[in-house]
Amino acid sequence: MAALVPASRPPLSFPPSRRAGLGAMRRCAGHAGELQKDETNEDFVQVRRRDLERLTTEVMQLRDFLPKILDGDVVWTFQKLDAVESSLEKKEEEIEQLKMDCEHFRARLEAAQADCMREKKEKLDLRQHLREAKQQLLQQAEYCTEMGAAVCTLLWGVSNNEEAVKTILGGSKAAKFFTITAQTMESFVKSLSEDMKQQDLDSDENQFVLALAGIVTNVAALACGREFLVSSSRDLLDTMMHLLGELKPGLCTKFKVLMLMSLYNVSINLKGLKYISESPGFIPLLWWLLNDPLSVLPSSSRSERWETQVMCGIRLGVLPWGKVKISLLQAEMCLVWISGKVLVSDILNNRLSRNKMQSVVLL
């Protein structure tokens, strides 16, 4: 194919209809050529029609025969390339989606970290408040213990007066006071550690509980006090009988003695004696205490401890005298405590009667 630009050769002749079509084509081509010429500043090349048709035919033939000429591997490679390109496009889309998800999760992570830091700060503040509250509670507990020890010690001294005891029992808070007394005694015994071998007798807690037990003992020394305890404060009696079995031998000896003195005074009342004797497990507990009097009784000489043990056994109905075994309900009392004014000889000679029994009053 040659590009010819003849100067003297006349143009081709065509029929009128074809000339009209060619004219339109020329106008379009001229318009396109002008545009292309403006863009590229290149001139058009005139090509013979025959050469153009031959070029078209060759292009069509090449198009038909190209797959036959090319190797199958090349075609498969192109097809695979297309598939790889499609897969690559999908991967790129997935990567973009993952990037968006990553940004989303990063934002959520930052928000969660901010919340975590805020909650951590709040937790630290709460711990600080908790420490302060614990410290305040400890101070209040110490203050209440000191106040209770002081007030109850004073009340213990006042309770040896009969009129004062009647005034206490006549108040509206008497039953509540003895309920709190039972709860305080039980809490005190529970607070004692298992490995505790020696107790601080001068501590406020110990003085508090001893004062409460002393008040109960002095109240029970009066007939009206015994009647009140048996009628309205049986929980206190149950608590004291229970705690006598909970305390280890040799521990809280004064506290044990005061509780036994209280129960001794209550047993002077017929209803009190009956209630105590019907308490399950209390008689075996007293027998166990009798077998180890050193852990309860404050006597120092052997003779006093022996007389105490014999007397208590007779009063409990667990030791025979002569050929008669004294029963529990016929005994003069059922508790382990010996007053300095009560002699073994009086018991053995049956010189004491229920009306002549002396209650224990602590000054």
Short mmCIF file of C-alpha atoms in Angstrom, two decimals:
data_model
loop_
_atom_site.label_atom_id
_atom_site.label_comp_id
_atom_site.label_asym_id
_atom_site.label_seq_id
_atom_site.Cartn_x
_atom_site.Cartn_y
_atom_site.Cartn_z
CA MET A 1 0.00 0.00 0.00
CA ALA A 2 1.42 3.31 -1.05
CA ALA A 3 0.43 6.79 -0.06
CA LEU A 4 0.07 8.84 -3.26
CA VAL A 5 -0.65 12.51 -3.59
CA PRO A 6 -0.81 13.06 -7.40
CA ALA A 7 -1.16 16.67 -8.56
CA SER A 8 -2.44 16.19 -12.16
CA ARG A 9 -4.44 12.96 -11.88
CA PRO A 10 -8.21 13.51 -12.03
CA PRO A 11 -10.35 12.15 -9.21
CA LEU A 12 -12.37 8.96 -9.50
CA SER A 13 -15.83 9.16 -11.07
CA PHE A 14 -18.88 7.69 -9.22
CA PRO A 15 -22.62 7.57 -9.86
CA PRO A 16 -24.67 10.47 -8.53
CA SER A 17 -26.11 8.51 -5.55
CA ARG A 18 -22.74 7.16 -4.66
CA ARG A 19 -21.25 10.56 -5.16
CA ALA A 20 -23.72 11.94 -2.60
CA GLY A 21 -22.73 9.28 -0.10
CA LEU A 22 -19.11 9.82 -0.78
CA GLY A 23 -19.63 13.51 -0.35
CA ALA A 24 -21.15 12.97 3.05
CA MET A 25 -18.33 10.66 3.98
CA ARG A 26 -15.85 13.19 2.77
CA ARG A 27 -17.48 15.92 4.74
CA CYS A 28 -17.42 13.76 7.89
CA ALA A 29 -13.90 12.66 7.17
CA GLY A 30 -12.94 16.23 6.51
CA HIS A 31 -14.49 17.33 9.76
CA ALA A 32 -12.73 14.55 11.68
CA GLY A 33 -9.56 15.30 9.86
CA GLU A 34 -9.77 18.91 10.79
CA LEU A 35 -10.23 17.95 14.42
CA GLN A 36 -7.36 15.47 14.34
CA LYS A 37 -5.26 17.95 12.45
CA ASP A 38 -5.94 20.53 15.06
CA GLU A 39 -4.97 18.05 17.82
CA THR A 40 -1.93 16.41 16.20
CA ASN A 41 -0.99 18.91 13.52
CA GLU A 42 -0.63 16.03 11.03
CA ASP A 43 -1.99 15.81 7.46
CA PHE A 44 -4.27 13.09 6.17
CA VAL A 45 -2.92 10.54 3.65
CA GLN A 46 -4.98 9.59 0.64
CA VAL A 47 -5.26 5.85 0.10
CA ARG A 48 -6.59 4.05 -2.89
CA ARG A 49 -9.88 2.33 -2.42
CA ARG A 50 -8.55 -0.91 -3.74
CA ASP A 51 -5.70 -0.83 -1.30
CA LEU A 52 -8.13 -0.06 1.53
CA GLU A 53 -10.34 -2.98 0.59
CA ARG A 54 -7.35 -5.25 0.38
CA LEU A 55 -6.21 -4.06 3.80
CA THR A 56 -9.65 -4.75 5.22
CA THR A 57 -9.62 -8.24 3.71
CA GLU A 58 -6.22 -8.99 5.14
CA VAL A 59 -7.32 -7.79 8.59
CA MET A 60 -10.38 -10.04 8.45
CA GLN A 61 -8.29 -12.99 7.34
CA LEU A 62 -5.76 -12.32 10.06
CA ARG A 63 -8.54 -12.21 12.57
CA ASP A 64 -9.86 -15.58 11.40
CA PHE A 65 -6.53 -17.34 11.11
CA LEU A 66 -4.80 -15.81 14.15
CA PRO A 67 -6.14 -18.36 16.68
CA LYS A 68 -5.00 -21.15 14.35
CA ILE A 69 -1.58 -19.66 13.94
CA LEU A 70 -0.93 -18.89 17.61
CA ASP A 71 0.09 -21.72 19.97
CA GLY A 72 -2.54 -23.14 22.35
CA ASP A 73 -0.35 -22.41 25.34
CA VAL A 74 -0.28 -18.77 24.42
CA VAL A 75 -4.05 -18.65 24.22
CA TRP A 76 -4.36 -20.48 27.54
CA THR A 77 -1.86 -18.06 29.01
CA PHE A 78 -3.93 -15.10 27.85
CA GLN A 79 -7.08 -16.68 29.27
CA LYS A 80 -5.32 -17.36 32.53
CA LEU A 81 -4.07 -13.81 32.51
CA ASP A 82 -7.62 -12.58 32.16
CA ALA A 83 -8.70 -14.79 35.06
CA VAL A 84 -5.79 -13.57 37.16
CA GLU A 85 -6.65 -9.99 36.36
CA SER A 86 -10.27 -10.62 37.38
CA SER A 87 -9.12 -12.29 40.59
CA LEU A 88 -6.73 -9.45 41.23
CA GLU A 89 -9.54 -6.96 40.89
CA LYS A 90 -11.61 -8.94 43.39
CA LYS A 91 -8.66 -9.10 45.76
CA GLU A 92 -8.20 -5.38 45.49
CA GLU A 93 -11.86 -4.89 46.31
CA GLU A 94 -11.50 -7.23 49.28
CA ILE A 95 -8.39 -5.36 50.42
CA GLU A 96 -10.28 -2.10 50.25
CA GLN A 97 -13.10 -3.62 52.28
CA LEU A 98 -10.61 -4.96 54.80
CA LYS A 99 -9.02 -1.55 55.06
CA MET A 100 -12.42 -0.05 55.78
CA ASP A 101 -13.11 -2.75 58.38
CA CYS A 102 -9.69 -2.16 59.89
CA GLU A 103 -10.39 1.54 60.22
CA HIS A 104 -13.73 0.73 61.79
CA PHE A 105 -12.19 -1.66 64.30
CA ARG A 106 -9.39 0.78 65.02
CA ALA A 107 -11.97 3.41 65.88
CA ARG A 108 -13.79 0.94 68.12
CA LEU A 109 -10.50 -0.04 69.76
CA GLU A 110 -9.65 3.55 70.51
CA ALA A 111 -13.12 4.06 71.99
CA ALA A 112 -12.77 0.88 74.07
CA GLN A 113 -9.33 1.96 75.29
CA ALA A 114 -10.74 5.31 76.28
CA ASP A 115 -13.58 3.58 78.17
CA CYS A 116 -11.05 1.23 79.79
CA MET A 117 -8.91 4.10 80.98
CA ARG A 118 -11.96 5.89 82.33
CA GLU A 119 -13.19 2.75 84.12
CA LYS A 120 -9.69 2.13 85.47
CA LYS A 121 -9.61 5.62 86.89
CA GLU A 122 -13.07 5.14 88.37
CA LYS A 123 -11.93 1.81 89.85
CA LEU A 124 -8.91 3.46 91.45
CA ASP A 125 -11.16 6.17 92.86
CA LEU A 126 -13.57 3.55 94.21
CA ARG A 127 -10.69 1.65 95.80
CA GLN A 128 -9.52 4.82 97.44
CA HIS A 129 -13.04 5.51 98.69
CA LEU A 130 -13.27 1.90 99.90
CA ARG A 131 -10.01 2.21 101.81
CA GLU A 132 -11.23 5.43 103.37
CA ALA A 133 -14.57 3.81 104.22
CA LYS A 134 -12.80 0.81 105.77
CA GLN A 135 -10.62 3.13 107.80
CA GLN A 136 -13.64 5.09 108.95
CA LEU A 137 -15.48 1.87 109.76
CA LEU A 138 -12.50 0.61 111.74
CA GLN A 139 -12.32 3.87 113.63
CA GLN A 140 -16.05 3.77 114.31
CA ALA A 141 -15.79 0.14 115.47
CA GLU A 142 -12.93 1.02 117.81
CA TYR A 143 -14.86 4.01 119.09
CA CYS A 144 -18.00 1.92 119.63
CA THR A 145 -15.98 -0.76 121.40
CA GLU A 146 -14.32 1.79 123.67
CA MET A 147 -17.65 3.47 124.33
CA GLY A 148 -19.38 0.13 124.96
CA ALA A 149 -16.62 -1.03 127.29
CA ALA A 150 -16.76 2.21 129.27
CA VAL A 151 -20.56 2.43 129.47
CA CYS A 152 -21.08 -1.26 130.24
CA THR A 153 -18.37 -1.21 132.90
CA LEU A 154 -20.18 1.70 134.57
CA LEU A 155 -23.51 -0.08 134.18
CA TRP A 156 -21.98 -3.24 135.64
CA GLY A 157 -21.10 -1.32 138.78
CA VAL A 158 -24.57 0.22 138.96
CA SER A 159 -26.36 -3.10 138.44
CA ASN A 160 -25.46 -4.33 141.94
CA ASN A 161 -28.17 -1.98 143.19
CA GLU A 162 -31.63 -3.55 143.26
CA GLU A 163 -33.46 -0.33 142.44
CA ALA A 164 -31.16 0.30 139.49
CA VAL A 165 -31.86 -3.18 138.11
CA LYS A 166 -35.60 -2.67 138.49
CA THR A 167 -35.29 0.63 136.65
CA ILE A 168 -33.35 -1.05 133.83
CA LEU A 169 -35.90 -3.84 133.49
CA GLY A 170 -38.76 -1.36 133.58
CA GLY A 171 -37.50 0.47 130.51
CA SER A 172 -38.74 -0.20 126.98
CA LYS A 173 -35.29 -1.22 125.71
CA ALA A 174 -34.50 -3.93 128.24
CA ALA A 175 -35.35 -6.86 125.94
CA LYS A 176 -33.44 -5.19 123.09
CA PHE A 177 -30.42 -4.72 125.34
CA PHE A 178 -30.25 -8.41 126.22
CA THR A 179 -30.71 -9.35 122.55
CA ILE A 180 -27.76 -7.14 121.62
CA THR A 181 -25.83 -8.66 124.52
CA ALA A 182 -26.33 -12.16 123.11
CA GLN A 183 -25.27 -11.04 119.63
CA THR A 184 -22.19 -9.27 121.00
CA MET A 185 -21.10 -12.32 122.99
CA GLU A 186 -21.51 -14.58 119.99
CA SER A 187 -19.59 -12.19 117.71
CA PHE A 188 -16.79 -11.96 120.26
CA VAL A 189 -16.38 -15.74 120.44
CA LYS A 190 -16.47 -16.04 116.65
CA SER A 191 -13.74 -13.41 116.33
CA LEU A 192 -11.32 -15.49 118.39
CA SER A 193 -8.78 -17.17 116.14
CA GLU A 194 -8.20 -20.91 116.25
CA ASP A 195 -4.52 -20.59 117.15
CA MET A 196 -5.07 -18.06 119.93
CA LYS A 197 -3.44 -19.38 123.10
CA GLN A 198 -3.46 -16.29 125.31
CA GLN A 199 -5.99 -13.50 125.40
CA ASP A 200 -5.40 -9.83 126.00
CA LEU A 201 -7.45 -9.28 129.14
CA ASP A 202 -6.97 -5.52 128.99
CA SER A 203 -8.39 -5.09 125.50
CA ASP A 204 -11.56 -3.07 125.03
CA GLU A 205 -13.28 -6.03 123.40
CA ASN A 206 -12.59 -8.27 126.38
CA GLN A 207 -13.66 -5.61 128.88
CA PHE A 208 -16.82 -4.98 126.86
CA VAL A 209 -17.89 -8.63 126.89
CA LEU A 210 -16.94 -9.14 130.53
CA ALA A 211 -19.00 -6.10 131.51
CA LEU A 212 -22.02 -7.42 129.58
CA ALA A 213 -21.72 -10.82 131.26
CA GLY A 214 -21.36 -9.12 134.65
CA ILE A 215 -24.51 -7.08 134.05
CA VAL A 216 -26.45 -10.23 133.19
CA THR A 217 -25.12 -11.90 136.34
CA ASN A 218 -26.22 -9.03 138.57
CA VAL A 219 -29.62 -8.82 136.88
CA ALA A 220 -30.11 -12.55 137.39
CA ALA A 221 -29.22 -12.15 141.07
CA LEU A 222 -32.65 -10.60 141.67
CA ALA A 223 -35.92 -12.49 141.51
CA CYS A 224 -37.42 -9.99 139.07
CA GLY A 225 -34.31 -10.22 136.91
CA ARG A 226 -34.41 -14.01 136.80
CA GLU A 227 -38.06 -13.93 135.88
CA PHE A 228 -37.39 -11.40 133.11
CA LEU A 229 -34.53 -13.43 131.63
CA VAL A 230 -36.52 -16.67 131.67
CA SER A 231 -39.62 -15.03 130.22
CA SER A 232 -38.27 -12.49 127.71
CA SER A 233 -34.58 -13.25 127.06
CA ARG A 234 -34.30 -16.97 126.47
CA ASP A 235 -32.15 -16.31 123.41
CA LEU A 236 -29.51 -14.91 125.74
CA LEU A 237 -29.63 -18.05 127.89
CA ASP A 238 -29.35 -20.27 124.81
CA THR A 239 -26.41 -18.23 123.55
CA MET A 240 -24.50 -18.50 126.81
CA MET A 241 -25.07 -22.26 127.03
CA HIS A 242 -23.92 -22.61 123.43
CA LEU A 243 -20.81 -20.46 123.91
CA LEU A 244 -19.69 -22.48 126.93
CA GLY A 245 -19.22 -25.41 124.58
CA GLU A 246 -17.59 -23.33 121.84
CA LEU A 247 -14.82 -21.81 123.94
CA LYS A 248 -11.64 -23.85 124.20
CA PRO A 249 -10.35 -24.94 127.63
CA GLY A 250 -8.09 -22.35 129.20
CA LEU A 251 -9.38 -19.52 127.00
CA CYS A 252 -11.63 -16.68 128.24
CA THR A 253 -11.81 -18.18 131.72
CA LYS A 254 -13.32 -15.08 133.33
CA PHE A 255 -15.92 -14.90 130.60
CA LYS A 256 -16.87 -18.55 131.17
CA VAL A 257 -17.11 -17.98 134.92
CA LEU A 258 -19.40 -14.99 134.45
CA MET A 259 -21.69 -16.93 132.12
CA LEU A 260 -21.82 -19.85 134.56
CA MET A 261 -22.60 -17.43 137.38
CA SER A 262 -25.42 -15.96 135.33
CA LEU A 263 -26.88 -19.39 134.62
CA TYR A 264 -26.39 -20.29 138.28
CA ASN A 265 -28.51 -17.32 139.32
CA VAL A 266 -31.16 -18.11 136.71
CA SER A 267 -31.34 -21.70 137.95
CA ILE A 268 -32.58 -20.46 141.33
CA ASN A 269 -35.84 -19.71 139.54
CA LEU A 270 -37.88 -22.91 139.13
CA LYS A 271 -38.76 -22.10 135.51
CA GLY A 272 -35.16 -21.19 134.86
CA LEU A 273 -33.93 -24.47 136.29
CA LYS A 274 -36.44 -26.41 134.21
CA TYR A 275 -35.55 -24.51 131.03
CA ILE A 276 -31.81 -25.00 131.52
CA SER A 277 -32.18 -28.68 132.41
CA GLU A 278 -34.20 -29.29 129.25
CA SER A 279 -31.56 -27.71 127.04
CA PRO A 280 -30.13 -30.50 124.85
CA GLY A 281 -26.46 -31.16 125.39
CA PHE A 282 -26.02 -28.82 128.32
CA ILE A 283 -25.73 -31.47 131.04
CA PRO A 284 -22.95 -33.34 129.17
CA LEU A 285 -21.26 -29.98 128.70
CA LEU A 286 -21.30 -29.32 132.44
CA TRP A 287 -19.94 -32.80 133.10
CA TRP A 288 -17.12 -32.05 130.65
CA LEU A 289 -16.43 -28.80 132.51
CA LEU A 290 -16.38 -30.72 135.78
CA ASN A 291 -13.74 -33.05 134.40
CA ASP A 292 -11.55 -30.04 133.67
CA PRO A 293 -12.26 -27.56 136.47
CA LEU A 294 -8.95 -25.80 135.98
CA SER A 295 -10.20 -24.36 132.73
CA VAL A 296 -13.20 -22.67 134.37
CA LEU A 297 -12.96 -22.31 138.11
CA PRO A 298 -10.75 -19.64 139.69
CA SER A 299 -9.91 -21.76 142.76
CA SER A 300 -6.20 -22.02 143.44
CA SER A 301 -5.82 -24.77 146.05
CA ARG A 302 -6.39 -28.44 145.39
CA SER A 303 -8.83 -28.82 148.30
CA GLU A 304 -11.04 -26.01 147.03
CA ARG A 305 -11.06 -27.45 143.51
CA TRP A 306 -11.86 -30.93 144.85
CA GLU A 307 -14.69 -29.62 147.05
CA THR A 308 -15.98 -27.62 144.11
CA GLN A 309 -15.99 -30.63 141.83
CA VAL A 310 -17.75 -32.85 144.39
CA MET A 311 -20.36 -30.22 145.17
CA CYS A 312 -21.08 -29.52 141.52
CA GLY A 313 -21.41 -33.22 140.80
CA ILE A 314 -23.94 -33.68 143.59
CA ARG A 315 -25.94 -30.66 142.48
CA LEU A 316 -25.97 -31.92 138.92
CA GLY A 317 -27.15 -35.32 140.04
CA VAL A 318 -24.20 -37.10 138.47
CA LEU A 319 -22.46 -38.19 141.70
CA PRO A 320 -24.16 -40.48 144.24
CA TRP A 321 -24.13 -39.66 147.97
CA GLY A 322 -24.54 -42.76 150.05
CA LYS A 323 -27.05 -45.02 148.31
CA VAL A 324 -29.11 -42.18 146.79
CA LYS A 325 -28.39 -40.59 143.41
CA ILE A 326 -29.74 -37.08 143.36
CA SER A 327 -31.80 -36.34 140.24
CA LEU A 328 -31.42 -33.15 138.28
CA LEU A 329 -34.79 -31.63 139.09
CA GLN A 330 -34.33 -32.49 142.80
CA ALA A 331 -30.89 -30.92 142.98
CA GLU A 332 -30.57 -27.50 144.53
CA MET A 333 -28.84 -26.09 141.43
CA CYS A 334 -27.37 -27.29 138.15
CA LEU A 335 -24.42 -24.99 137.47
CA VAL A 336 -20.75 -24.87 138.20
CA TRP A 337 -20.05 -22.00 140.54
CA ILE A 338 -19.26 -21.99 144.24
CA SER A 339 -19.85 -18.91 146.33
CA GLY A 340 -17.55 -18.29 149.26
CA LYS A 341 -20.58 -18.44 151.56
CA VAL A 342 -21.71 -21.89 150.38
CA LEU A 343 -19.91 -24.83 152.01
CA VAL A 344 -19.74 -28.44 150.91
CA SER A 345 -20.87 -29.53 154.36
CA ASP A 346 -24.08 -27.53 154.00
CA ILE A 347 -24.88 -29.30 150.78
CA LEU A 348 -24.05 -32.75 152.09
CA ASN A 349 -26.10 -32.23 155.25
CA ASN A 350 -28.96 -30.85 153.15
CA ARG A 351 -28.95 -27.61 155.13
CA LEU A 352 -29.71 -25.47 152.09
CA SER A 353 -33.18 -25.19 150.67
CA ARG A 354 -34.27 -23.42 147.53
CA ASN A 355 -35.50 -20.45 149.50
CA LYS A 356 -32.13 -20.11 151.25
CA MET A 357 -29.94 -20.36 148.14
CA GLN A 358 -27.72 -17.35 147.71
CA SER A 359 -27.37 -15.76 144.32
CA VAL A 360 -24.08 -14.43 143.10
CA VAL A 361 -23.77 -10.65 142.91
CA LEU A 362 -20.68 -9.03 141.47
CA LEU A 363 -19.67 -5.68 142.86
#
